[in-house]
Short mmCIF file of C-alpha atoms (C1' of nucleotides) and ligand atoms in Angstrom, two decimals:
data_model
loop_
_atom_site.label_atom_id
_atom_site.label_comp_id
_atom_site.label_asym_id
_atom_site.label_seq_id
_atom_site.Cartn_x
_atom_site.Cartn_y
_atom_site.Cartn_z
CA UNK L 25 27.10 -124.25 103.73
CA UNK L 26 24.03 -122.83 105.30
CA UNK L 27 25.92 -123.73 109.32
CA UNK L 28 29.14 -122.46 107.85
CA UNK L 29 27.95 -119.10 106.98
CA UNK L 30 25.72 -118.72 109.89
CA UNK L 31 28.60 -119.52 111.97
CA UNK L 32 30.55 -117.53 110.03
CA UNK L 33 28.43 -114.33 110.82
CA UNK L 34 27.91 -115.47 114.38
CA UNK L 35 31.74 -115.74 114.77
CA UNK L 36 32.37 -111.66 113.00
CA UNK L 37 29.34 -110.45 115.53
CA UNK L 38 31.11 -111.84 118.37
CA UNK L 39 34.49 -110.36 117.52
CA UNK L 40 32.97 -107.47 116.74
CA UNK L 41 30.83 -107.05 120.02
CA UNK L 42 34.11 -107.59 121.94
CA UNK L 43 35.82 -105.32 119.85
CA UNK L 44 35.18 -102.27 121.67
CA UNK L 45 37.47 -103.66 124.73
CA UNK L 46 40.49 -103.45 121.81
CA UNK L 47 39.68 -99.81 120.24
CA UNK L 48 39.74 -98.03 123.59
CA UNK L 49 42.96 -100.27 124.95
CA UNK L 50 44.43 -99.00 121.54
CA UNK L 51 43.75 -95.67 122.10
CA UNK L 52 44.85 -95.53 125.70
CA UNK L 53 41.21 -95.53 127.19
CA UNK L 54 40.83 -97.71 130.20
CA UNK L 55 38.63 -100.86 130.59
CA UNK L 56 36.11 -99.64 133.49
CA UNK L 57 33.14 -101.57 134.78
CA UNK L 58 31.10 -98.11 134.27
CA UNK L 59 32.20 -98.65 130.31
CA UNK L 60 32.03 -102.22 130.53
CA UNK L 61 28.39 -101.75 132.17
CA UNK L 62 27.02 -99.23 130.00
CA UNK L 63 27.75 -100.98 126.76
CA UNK L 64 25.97 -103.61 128.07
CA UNK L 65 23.19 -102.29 128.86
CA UNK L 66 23.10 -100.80 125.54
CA UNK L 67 23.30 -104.30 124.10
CA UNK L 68 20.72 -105.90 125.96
CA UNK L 69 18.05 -103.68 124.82
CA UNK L 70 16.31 -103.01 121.67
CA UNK L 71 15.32 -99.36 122.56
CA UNK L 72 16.78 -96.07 122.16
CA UNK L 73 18.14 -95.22 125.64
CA UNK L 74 18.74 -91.50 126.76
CA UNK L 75 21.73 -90.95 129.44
CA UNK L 76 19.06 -90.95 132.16
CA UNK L 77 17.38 -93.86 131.09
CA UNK L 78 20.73 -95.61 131.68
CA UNK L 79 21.81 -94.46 134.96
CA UNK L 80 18.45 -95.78 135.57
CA UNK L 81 18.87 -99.10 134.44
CA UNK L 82 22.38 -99.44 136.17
CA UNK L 83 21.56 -97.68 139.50
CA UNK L 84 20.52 -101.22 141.49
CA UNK L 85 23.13 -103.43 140.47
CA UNK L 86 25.77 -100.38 140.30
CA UNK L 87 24.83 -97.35 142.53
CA UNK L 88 28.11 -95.86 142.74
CA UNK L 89 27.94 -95.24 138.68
CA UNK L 90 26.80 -91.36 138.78
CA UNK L 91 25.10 -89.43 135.86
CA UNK L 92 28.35 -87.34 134.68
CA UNK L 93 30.14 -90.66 133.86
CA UNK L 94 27.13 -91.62 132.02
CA UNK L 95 27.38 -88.61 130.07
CA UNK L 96 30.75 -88.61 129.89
CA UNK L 97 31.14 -92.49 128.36
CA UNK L 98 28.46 -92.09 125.98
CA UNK L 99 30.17 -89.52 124.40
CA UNK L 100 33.24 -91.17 124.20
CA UNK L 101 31.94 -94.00 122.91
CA UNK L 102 30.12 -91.72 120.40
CA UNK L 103 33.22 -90.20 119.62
CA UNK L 104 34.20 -93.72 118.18
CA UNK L 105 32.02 -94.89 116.14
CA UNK L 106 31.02 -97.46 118.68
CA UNK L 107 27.39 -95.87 119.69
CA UNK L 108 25.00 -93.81 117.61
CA UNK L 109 23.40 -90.42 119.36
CA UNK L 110 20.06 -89.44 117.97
CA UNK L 111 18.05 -86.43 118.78
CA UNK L 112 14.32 -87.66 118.14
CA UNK L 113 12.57 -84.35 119.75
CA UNK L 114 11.96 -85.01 122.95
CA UNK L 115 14.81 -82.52 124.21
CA UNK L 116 17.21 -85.37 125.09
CA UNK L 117 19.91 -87.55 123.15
CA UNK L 118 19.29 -90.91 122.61
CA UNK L 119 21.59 -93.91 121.84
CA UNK L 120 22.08 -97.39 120.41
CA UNK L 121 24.97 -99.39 119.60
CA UNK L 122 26.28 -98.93 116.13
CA UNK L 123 26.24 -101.85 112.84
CA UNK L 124 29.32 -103.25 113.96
CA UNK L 125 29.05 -103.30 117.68
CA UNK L 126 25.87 -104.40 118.32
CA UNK L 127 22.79 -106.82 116.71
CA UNK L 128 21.10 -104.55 114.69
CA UNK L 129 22.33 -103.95 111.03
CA UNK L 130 22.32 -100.49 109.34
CA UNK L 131 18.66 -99.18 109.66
CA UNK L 132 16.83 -96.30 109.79
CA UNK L 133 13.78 -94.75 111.61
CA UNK L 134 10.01 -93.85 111.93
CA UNK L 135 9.48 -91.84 114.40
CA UNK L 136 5.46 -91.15 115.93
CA UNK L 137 5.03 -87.69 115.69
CA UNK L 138 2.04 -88.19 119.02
CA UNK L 139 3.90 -90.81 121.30
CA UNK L 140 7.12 -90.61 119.90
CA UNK L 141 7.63 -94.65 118.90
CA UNK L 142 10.68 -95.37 117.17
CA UNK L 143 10.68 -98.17 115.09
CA UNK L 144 13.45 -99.48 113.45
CA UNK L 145 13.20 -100.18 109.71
CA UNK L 146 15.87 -102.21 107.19
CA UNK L 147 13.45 -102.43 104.27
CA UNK L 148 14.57 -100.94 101.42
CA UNK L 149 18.00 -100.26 102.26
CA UNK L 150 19.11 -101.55 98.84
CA UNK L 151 17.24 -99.11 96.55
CA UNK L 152 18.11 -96.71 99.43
CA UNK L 153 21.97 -97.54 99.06
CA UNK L 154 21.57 -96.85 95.07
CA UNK L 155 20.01 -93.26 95.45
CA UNK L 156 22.59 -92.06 98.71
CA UNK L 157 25.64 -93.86 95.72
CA UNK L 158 24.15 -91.70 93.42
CA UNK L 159 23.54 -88.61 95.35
CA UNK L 160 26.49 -88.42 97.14
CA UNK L 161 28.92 -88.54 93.93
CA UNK L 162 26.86 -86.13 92.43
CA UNK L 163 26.72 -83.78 95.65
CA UNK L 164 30.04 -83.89 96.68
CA UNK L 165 30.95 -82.58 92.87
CA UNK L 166 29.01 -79.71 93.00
CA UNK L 167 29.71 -78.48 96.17
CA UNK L 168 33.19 -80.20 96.71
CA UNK L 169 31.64 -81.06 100.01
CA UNK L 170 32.92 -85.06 101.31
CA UNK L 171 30.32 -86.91 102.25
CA UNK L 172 31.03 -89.08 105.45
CA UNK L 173 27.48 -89.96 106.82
CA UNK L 174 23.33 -89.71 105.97
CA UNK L 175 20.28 -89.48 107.86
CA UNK L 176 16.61 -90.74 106.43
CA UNK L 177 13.82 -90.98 108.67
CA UNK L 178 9.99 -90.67 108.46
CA UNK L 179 7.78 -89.20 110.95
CA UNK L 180 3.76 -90.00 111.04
CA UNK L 181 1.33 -91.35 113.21
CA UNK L 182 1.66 -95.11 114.46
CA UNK L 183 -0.63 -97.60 114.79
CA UNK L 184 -2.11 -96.82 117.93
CA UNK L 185 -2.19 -93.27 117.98
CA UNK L 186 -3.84 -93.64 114.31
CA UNK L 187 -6.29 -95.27 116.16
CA UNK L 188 -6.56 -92.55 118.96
CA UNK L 189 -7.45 -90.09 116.34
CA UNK L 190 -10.23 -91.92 114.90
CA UNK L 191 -11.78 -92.52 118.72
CA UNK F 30 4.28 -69.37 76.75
CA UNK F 31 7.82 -69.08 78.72
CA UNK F 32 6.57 -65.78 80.16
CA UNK F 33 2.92 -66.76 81.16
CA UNK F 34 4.60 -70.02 83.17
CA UNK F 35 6.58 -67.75 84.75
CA UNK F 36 3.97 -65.35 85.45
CA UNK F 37 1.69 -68.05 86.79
CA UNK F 38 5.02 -68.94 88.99
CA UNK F 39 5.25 -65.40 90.13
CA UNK F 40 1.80 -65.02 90.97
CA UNK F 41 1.70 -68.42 92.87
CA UNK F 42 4.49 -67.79 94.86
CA UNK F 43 3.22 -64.50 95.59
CA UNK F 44 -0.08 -65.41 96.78
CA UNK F 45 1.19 -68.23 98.80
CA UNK F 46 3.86 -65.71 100.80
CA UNK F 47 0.51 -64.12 101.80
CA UNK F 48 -1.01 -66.53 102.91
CA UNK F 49 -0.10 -66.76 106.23
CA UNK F 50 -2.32 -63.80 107.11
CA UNK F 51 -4.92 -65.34 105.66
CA UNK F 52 -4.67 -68.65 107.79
CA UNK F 53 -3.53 -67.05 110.75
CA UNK F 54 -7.00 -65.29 110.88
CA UNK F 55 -8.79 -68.35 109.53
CA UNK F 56 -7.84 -69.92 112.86
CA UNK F 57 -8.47 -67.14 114.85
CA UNK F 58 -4.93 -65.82 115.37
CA UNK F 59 -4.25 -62.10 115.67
CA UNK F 60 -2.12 -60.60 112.84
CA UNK F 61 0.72 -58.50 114.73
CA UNK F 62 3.64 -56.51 114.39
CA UNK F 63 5.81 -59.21 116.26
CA UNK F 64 4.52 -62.08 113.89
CA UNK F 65 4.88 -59.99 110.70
CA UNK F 66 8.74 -58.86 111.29
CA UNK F 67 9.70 -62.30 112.34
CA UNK F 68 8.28 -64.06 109.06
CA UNK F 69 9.85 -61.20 107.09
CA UNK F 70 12.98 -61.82 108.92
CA UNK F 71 13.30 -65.44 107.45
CA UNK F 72 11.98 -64.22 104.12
CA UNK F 73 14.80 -61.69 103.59
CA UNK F 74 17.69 -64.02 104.42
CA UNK F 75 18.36 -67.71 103.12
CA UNK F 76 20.56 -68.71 106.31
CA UNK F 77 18.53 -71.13 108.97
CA UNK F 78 18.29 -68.56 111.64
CA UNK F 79 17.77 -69.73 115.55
CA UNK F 80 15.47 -67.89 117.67
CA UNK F 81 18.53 -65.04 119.08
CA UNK F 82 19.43 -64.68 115.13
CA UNK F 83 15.74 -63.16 114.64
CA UNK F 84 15.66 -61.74 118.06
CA UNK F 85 19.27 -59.55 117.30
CA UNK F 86 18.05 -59.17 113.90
CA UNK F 87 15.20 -57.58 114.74
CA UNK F 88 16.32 -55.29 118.06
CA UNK F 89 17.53 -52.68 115.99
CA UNK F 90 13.95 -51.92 114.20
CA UNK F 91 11.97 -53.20 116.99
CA UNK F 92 13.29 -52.97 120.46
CA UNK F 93 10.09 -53.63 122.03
CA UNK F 94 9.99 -57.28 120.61
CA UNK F 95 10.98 -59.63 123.21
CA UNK F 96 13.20 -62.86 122.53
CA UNK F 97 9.94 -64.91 124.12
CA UNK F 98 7.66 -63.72 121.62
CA UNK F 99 10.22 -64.55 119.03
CA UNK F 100 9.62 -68.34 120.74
CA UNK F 101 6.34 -68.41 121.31
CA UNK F 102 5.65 -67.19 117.28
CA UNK F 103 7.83 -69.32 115.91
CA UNK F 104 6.37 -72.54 117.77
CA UNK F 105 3.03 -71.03 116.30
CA UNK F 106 4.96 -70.83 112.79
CA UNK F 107 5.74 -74.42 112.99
CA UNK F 108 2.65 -75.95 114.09
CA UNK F 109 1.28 -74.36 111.60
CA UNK F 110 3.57 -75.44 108.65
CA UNK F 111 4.29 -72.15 107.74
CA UNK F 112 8.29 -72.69 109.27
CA UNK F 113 10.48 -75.81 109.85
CA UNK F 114 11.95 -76.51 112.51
CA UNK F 115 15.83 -77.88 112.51
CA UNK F 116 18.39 -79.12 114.75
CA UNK F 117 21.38 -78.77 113.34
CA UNK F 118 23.21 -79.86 116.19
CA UNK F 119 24.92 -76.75 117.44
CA UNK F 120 22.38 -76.98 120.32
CA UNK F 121 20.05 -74.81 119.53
CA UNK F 122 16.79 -74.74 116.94
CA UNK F 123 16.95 -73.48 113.59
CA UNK F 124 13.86 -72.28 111.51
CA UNK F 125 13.25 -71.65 107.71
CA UNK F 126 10.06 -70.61 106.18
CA UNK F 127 8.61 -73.78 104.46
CA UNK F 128 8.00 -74.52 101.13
CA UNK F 129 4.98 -72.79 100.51
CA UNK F 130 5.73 -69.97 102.33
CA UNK F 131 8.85 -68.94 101.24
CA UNK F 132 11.52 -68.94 98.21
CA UNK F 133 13.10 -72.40 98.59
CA UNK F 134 11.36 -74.78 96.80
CA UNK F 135 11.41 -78.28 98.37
CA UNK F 136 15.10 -79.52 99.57
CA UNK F 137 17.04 -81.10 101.77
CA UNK F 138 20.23 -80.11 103.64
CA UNK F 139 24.56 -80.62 103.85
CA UNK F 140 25.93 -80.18 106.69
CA UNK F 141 29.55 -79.82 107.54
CA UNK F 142 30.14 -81.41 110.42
CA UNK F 143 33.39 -79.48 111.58
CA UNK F 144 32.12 -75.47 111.05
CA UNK F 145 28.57 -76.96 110.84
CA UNK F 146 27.70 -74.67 107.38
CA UNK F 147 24.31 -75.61 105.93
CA UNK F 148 24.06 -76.10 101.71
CA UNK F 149 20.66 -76.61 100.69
CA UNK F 150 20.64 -78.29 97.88
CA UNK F 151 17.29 -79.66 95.70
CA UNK F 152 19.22 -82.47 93.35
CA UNK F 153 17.64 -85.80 92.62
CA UNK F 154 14.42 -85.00 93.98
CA UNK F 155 12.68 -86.38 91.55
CA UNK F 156 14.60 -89.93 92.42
CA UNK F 157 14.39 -89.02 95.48
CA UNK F 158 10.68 -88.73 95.52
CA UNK F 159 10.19 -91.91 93.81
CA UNK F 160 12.37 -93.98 96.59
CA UNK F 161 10.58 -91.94 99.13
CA UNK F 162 7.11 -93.32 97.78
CA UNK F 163 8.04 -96.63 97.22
CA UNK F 164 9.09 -96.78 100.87
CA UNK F 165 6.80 -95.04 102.25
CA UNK F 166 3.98 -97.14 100.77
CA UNK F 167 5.95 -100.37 102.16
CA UNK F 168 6.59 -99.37 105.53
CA UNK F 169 2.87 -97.89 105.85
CA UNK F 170 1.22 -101.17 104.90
CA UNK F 171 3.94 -103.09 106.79
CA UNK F 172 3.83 -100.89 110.31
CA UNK F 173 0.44 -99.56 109.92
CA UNK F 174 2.44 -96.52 110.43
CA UNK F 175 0.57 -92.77 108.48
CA UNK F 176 3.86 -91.73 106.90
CA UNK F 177 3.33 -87.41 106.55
CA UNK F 178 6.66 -86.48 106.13
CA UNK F 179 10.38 -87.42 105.82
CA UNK F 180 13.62 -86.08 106.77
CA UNK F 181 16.96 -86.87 104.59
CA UNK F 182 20.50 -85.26 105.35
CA UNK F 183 24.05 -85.76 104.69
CA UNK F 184 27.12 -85.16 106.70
CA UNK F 185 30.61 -84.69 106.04
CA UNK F 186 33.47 -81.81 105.05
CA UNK F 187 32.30 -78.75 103.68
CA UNK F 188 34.96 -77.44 100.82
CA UNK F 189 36.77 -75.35 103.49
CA UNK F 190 37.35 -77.70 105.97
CA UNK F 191 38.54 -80.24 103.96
CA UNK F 192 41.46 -77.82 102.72
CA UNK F 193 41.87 -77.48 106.26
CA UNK F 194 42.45 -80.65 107.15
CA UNK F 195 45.29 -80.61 104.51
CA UNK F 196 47.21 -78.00 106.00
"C1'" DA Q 1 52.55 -107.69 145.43
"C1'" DT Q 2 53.78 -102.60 145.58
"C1'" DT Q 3 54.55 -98.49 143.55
"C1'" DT Q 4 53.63 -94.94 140.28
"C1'" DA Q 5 51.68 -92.00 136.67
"C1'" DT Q 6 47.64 -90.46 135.24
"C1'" DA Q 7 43.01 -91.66 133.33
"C1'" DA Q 8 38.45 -91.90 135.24
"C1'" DT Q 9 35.01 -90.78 138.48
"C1'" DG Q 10 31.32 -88.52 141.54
"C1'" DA Q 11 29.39 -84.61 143.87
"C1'" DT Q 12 28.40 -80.26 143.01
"C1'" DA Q 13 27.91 -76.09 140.72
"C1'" DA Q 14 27.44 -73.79 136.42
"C1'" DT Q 15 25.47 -73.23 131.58
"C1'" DC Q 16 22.24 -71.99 128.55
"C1'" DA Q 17 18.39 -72.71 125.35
"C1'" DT Q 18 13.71 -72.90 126.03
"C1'" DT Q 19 9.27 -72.52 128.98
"C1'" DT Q 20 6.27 -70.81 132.43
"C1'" DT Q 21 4.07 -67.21 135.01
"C1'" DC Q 22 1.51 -63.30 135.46
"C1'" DA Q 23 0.44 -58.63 135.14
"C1'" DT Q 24 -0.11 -55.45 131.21
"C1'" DT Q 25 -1.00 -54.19 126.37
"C1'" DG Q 26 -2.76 -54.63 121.60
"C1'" DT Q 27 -6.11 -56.37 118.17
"C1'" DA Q 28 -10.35 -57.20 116.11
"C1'" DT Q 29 -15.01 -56.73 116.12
"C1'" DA Q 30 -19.50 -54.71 117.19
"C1'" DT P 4 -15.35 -46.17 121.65
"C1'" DA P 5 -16.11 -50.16 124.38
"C1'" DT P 6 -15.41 -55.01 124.95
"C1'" DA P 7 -13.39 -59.63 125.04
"C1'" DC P 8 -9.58 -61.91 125.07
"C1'" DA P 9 -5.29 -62.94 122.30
"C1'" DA P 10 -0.59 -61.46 122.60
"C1'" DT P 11 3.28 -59.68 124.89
"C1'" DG P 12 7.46 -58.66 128.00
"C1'" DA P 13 10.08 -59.18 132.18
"C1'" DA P 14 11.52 -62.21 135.21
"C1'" DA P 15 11.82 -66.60 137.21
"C1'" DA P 16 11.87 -71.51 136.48
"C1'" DT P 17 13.18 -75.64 134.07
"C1'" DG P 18 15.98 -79.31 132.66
"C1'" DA P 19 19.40 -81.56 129.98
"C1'" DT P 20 24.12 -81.28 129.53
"C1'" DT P 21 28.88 -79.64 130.86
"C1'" DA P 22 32.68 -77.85 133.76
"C1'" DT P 23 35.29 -78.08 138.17
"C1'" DC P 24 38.05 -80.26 141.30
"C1'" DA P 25 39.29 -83.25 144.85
"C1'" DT P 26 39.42 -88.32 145.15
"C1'" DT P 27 39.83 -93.05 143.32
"C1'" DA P 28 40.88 -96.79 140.14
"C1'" DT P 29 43.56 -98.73 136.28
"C1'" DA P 30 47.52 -100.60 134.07
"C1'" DA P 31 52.20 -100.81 133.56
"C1'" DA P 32 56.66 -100.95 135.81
"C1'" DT P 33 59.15 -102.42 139.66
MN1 LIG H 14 17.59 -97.56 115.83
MN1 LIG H 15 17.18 -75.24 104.20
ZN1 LIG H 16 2.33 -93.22 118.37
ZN1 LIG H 17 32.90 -76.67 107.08
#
DNA sequence: ATTTATAATGATAATCATTTTCATTGTATA
DNA sequence: TATACAATGAAAATGATTATCATTATAAAT
């Protein structure tokens, strides 16, 4: 039971990871090695990349990959659901792979207002899920306004710059 | 009874719009023209107004007020907590005077995401608030993270542009 | 495998909100 | 009224993102 349903989740993440190759095919996007490349660089990372940080990351194995594509597949993929872009304040977008494309499940943020750590928190996201349920219906009566998407994040000091501030 | 709450109200809500003199000086800030028509400016509108709103808004009554003032007050404004600080995502930062400061009591924010109209609205706060500390105490214990304050914001079609989308 | 239509790309220039610089002006205090 | 220095405006600089446009790569048809 326990294998089965491990497998079983192992077996959606995988079809899901390679899913992206089928949404753009059925939308008349191209399979590139810049797409291919950037997802994957996405997905073999934890952090919150920013365009540059990319290009970066790419350059040695792919130096003919320039910036504009960067921009310009990130913002595609955005476009599909595939990626998330965040804006944490440091005056440049950053981005992750989305729930169903990549290993981490629906979360939200804290954000370091001194160093600007992100950390990535999933606690909660039941009692969470009850007040958005609640909210939303309730909002999108009142102001006849649908309701496709939230944002909750905290922002205060981390461990270490706690620490700073005590020095 | 009814009338002396909403006395005390008033007179809170007075006192506290004044205030910002008052800490201005207290940390050795000079009290200026500039700084008083830009706080007035957000106080006599409930719109989210970006730097050039203020600046345009102003030019008429006050040529001589340049837009970098307008920047370099309203970064004071912020630190401060006297103004928040938004980014809508139209590119450019939006401000609002704060709680305290201002008429808006506590809330959080709609936002359509096709003609990018902002509803504040101030429902559920009260279940809000009690998700909000329940999480906040978690994740603060769990991270060792000093949680001082939260953002929370929903996306989707504002009334008119879901008509549109009929059409 | 070659051809063909056109989506995708890279180099470069352009945008545009925000910051920096620096010489000048205004404010608060004695 | 004089003094110290915070605040300001004009102009230039910055820096992330976007637009242009000539060239290249992809995928489907041959
Ligand atoms: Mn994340
Ligand atoms: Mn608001
Ligand atoms: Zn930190
Ligand atoms: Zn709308």
């Amino acid at each position: 039971m326990e294998a089965i349903s491990i497998n079983k989740f192992k077996g959606n993440a995988m079809r899901n990871r390679c899913q992206w190759r089928k949404r753009l095919k059925g939308r008349g996007y191209r399979l590139t090695i810049s797409r291919e490349a950037i997802i994957n660089a996405l997905r073999s990372t934890d952090k919150h990349l920013s365009a540059e940080d990319i290009y970066l990351t790419l350059h040695s194995k792919y130096p003919e990959i320039g910036l504009t594509t960067i921009y310009r597949t990130l913002e595609l993929l955005d476009q599909m659901g595939i990626i998330s872009k965040f804006d944490f304040g440091d005056s440049r977008a950053r981005y992750e792979l989305s729930g169903d494309y990549g290993n981490k499940a629906h979360h939200h943020h804290l954000i370091c207002t001194n160093c600007l750590k992100i950390i990535d928190y999933t606690d909660f996201i039941d009692d969470e899920l009850e007040l958005l349920n609640k909210t939303q219906k309730e909002l999108s009566g009142k102001y006849n306004f649908d309701i496709t998407g939230h944002l909750i994040r905290f922002y205060g000091l981390c461990d270490e710059c706690k620490e700073e501030k005590n020095t």
